[in-house]
Coordinates of C-alpha atoms and ligand atoms in Angstrom, one line a residue:
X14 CA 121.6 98.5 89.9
X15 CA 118.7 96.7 88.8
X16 CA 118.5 92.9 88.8
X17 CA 117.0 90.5 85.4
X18 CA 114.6 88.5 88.0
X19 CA 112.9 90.6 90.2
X20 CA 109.6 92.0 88.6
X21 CA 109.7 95.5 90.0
X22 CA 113.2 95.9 88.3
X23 CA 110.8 94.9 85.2
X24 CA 108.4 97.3 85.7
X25 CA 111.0 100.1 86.1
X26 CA 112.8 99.2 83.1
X27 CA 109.1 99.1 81.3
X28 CA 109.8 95.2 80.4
X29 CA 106.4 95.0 82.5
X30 CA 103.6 97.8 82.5
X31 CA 102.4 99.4 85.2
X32 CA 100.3 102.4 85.9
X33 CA 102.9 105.3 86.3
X34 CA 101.4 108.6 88.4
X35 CA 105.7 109.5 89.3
X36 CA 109.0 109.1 87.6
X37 CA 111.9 111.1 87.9
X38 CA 115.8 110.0 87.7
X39 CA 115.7 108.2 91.5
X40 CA 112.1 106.9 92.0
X41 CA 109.4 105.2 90.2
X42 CA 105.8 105.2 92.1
X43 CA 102.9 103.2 90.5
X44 CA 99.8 102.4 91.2
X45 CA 99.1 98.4 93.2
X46 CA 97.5 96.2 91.0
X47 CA 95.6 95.0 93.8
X48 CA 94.8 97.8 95.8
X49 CA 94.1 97.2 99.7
X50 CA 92.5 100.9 100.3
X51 CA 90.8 103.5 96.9
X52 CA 94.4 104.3 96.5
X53 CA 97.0 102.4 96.7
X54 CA 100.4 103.4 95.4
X55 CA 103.7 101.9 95.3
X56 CA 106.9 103.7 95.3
X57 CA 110.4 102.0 94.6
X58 CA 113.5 103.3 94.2
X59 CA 115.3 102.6 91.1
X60 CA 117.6 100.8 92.6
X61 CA 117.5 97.1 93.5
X62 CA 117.4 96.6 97.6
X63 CA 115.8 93.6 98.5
X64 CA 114.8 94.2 102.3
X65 CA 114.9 97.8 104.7
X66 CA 117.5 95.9 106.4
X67 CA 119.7 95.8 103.3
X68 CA 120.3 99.4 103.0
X69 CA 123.3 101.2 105.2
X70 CA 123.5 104.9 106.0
X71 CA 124.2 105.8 102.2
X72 CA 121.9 104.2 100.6
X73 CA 119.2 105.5 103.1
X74 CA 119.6 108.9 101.5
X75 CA 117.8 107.5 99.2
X76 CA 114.7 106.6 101.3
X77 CA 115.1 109.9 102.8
X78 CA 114.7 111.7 99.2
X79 CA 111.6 109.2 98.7
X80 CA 110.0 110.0 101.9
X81 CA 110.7 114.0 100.7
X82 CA 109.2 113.4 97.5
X83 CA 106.0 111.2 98.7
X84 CA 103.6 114.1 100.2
X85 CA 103.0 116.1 97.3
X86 CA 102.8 112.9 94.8
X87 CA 100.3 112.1 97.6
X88 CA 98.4 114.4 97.1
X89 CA 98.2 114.8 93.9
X90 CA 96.6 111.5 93.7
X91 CA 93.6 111.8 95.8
X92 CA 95.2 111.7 99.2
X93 CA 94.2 115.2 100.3
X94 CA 93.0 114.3 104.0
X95 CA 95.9 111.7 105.1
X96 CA 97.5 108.4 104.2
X97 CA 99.8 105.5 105.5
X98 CA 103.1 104.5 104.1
X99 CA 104.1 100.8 105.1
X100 CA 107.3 98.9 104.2
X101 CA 107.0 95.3 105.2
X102 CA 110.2 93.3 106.4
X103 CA 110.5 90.1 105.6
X104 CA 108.4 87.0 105.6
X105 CA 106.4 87.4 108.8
X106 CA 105.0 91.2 107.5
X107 CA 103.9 89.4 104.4
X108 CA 106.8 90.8 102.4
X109 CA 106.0 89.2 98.8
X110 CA 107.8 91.8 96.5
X111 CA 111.4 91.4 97.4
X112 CA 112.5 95.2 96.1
X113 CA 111.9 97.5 99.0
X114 CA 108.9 99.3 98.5
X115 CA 106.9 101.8 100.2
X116 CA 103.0 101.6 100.1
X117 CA 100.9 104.6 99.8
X118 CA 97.1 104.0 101.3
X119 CA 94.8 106.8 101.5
X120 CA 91.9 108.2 99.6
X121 CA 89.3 107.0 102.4
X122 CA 89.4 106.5 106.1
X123 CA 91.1 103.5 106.3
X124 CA 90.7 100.9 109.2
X125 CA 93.9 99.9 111.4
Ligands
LIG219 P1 104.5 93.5 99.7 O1 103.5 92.5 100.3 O2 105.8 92.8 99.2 O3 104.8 94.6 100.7 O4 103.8 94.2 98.5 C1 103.9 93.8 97.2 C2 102.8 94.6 96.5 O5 103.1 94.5 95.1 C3 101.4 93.9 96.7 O6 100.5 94.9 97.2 C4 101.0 93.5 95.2 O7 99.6 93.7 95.0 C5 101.9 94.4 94.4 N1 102.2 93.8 93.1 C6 102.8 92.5 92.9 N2 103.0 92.3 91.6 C7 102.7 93.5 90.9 C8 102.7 93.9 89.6 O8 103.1 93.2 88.7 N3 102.3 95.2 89.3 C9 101.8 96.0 90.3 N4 101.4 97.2 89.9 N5 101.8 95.7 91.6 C10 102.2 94.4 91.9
LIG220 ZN1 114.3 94.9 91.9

C-alpha cells in the first residue's frame, strides 16, 4: 500500500523523479539527492512502512528480500570494496523520510 502524502510513495509511483539504478516488483532503490559519501543509494520497499518498528514478523520478509537483493545492486554501482547500510529510527537518528529506507554508502573509505 502506498500512501498520497509521503514523497517516497511519489517517487515510486514516478509522481516525483528520481534517479532509478533497481526496480523490480518489491523494491525500488535510487540514488540520494544529497549524497553523504560518492555513493549514496536509497532502497525502499514498495510498500508504505513508516518506521523499522512498524513492521511485524511478516512484513520483515520483506526486509529480508531487500537485504538479499542489496549486495549485488551494490556492487553494481561502484561499491566493489565495501559499504554501510543504515536505517534510522525515529527522531533522535535524524529520521526525516518517514518510509523506512535503507541507505547504501560506499564507493570510498568512509569515516565512522
Ligand atoms: P533519513 O534521514 O530519513 O534516514 O533519510 C532521508 C534521505 O532521503 C536523506 O538522505 C535525503 O537526502 C533523501 N531525500 C529526501 N528527499 C528526497 C527526494 O525527493 N529524492 C531523493 N532522491 N532523495 C531524497
Ligand atoms: Zn511511503
Amino acid at each position: 500500500m502506498l500512501k498520497d502524502d509521503c514523497i517516497f510513495c511519489k517517487i515510486i509511483k514516478g509522481e516525483i523523479p528520481s534517479q532509478k539504478v533497481y526496480e523490480d516488483g518489491k523494491m525500488l532503490v535510487f540514488k540520494d539527492i544529497e549524497p553523504k559519501a560518492k555513493v549514496h543509494l536509497l532502497a525502499v520497499a514498495k510498500t508504505h512502512f513508516k518506521l523499522l518498528s512498524e513492521m511485524n514478523g511478516g512484513d520483515a520478509e520483506l526486509l529480508k528480500y531487500m537485504l538479499c537483493k542489496i549486495p549485488g545492486i551494490a556492487a553494481e554501482n561502484g561499491c566493489n570494496n565495501g559499504y554501510r547500510l543504515i536505517i534510522n529510527q525515529g527522531a533522535d537518528a535524524g529520521q526525516t523520510v518517514f518510509h523506512l529506507h535503507i541507505h547504501i554508502l560506499g564507493g570510498e573509505t568512509l569515516p565512522w
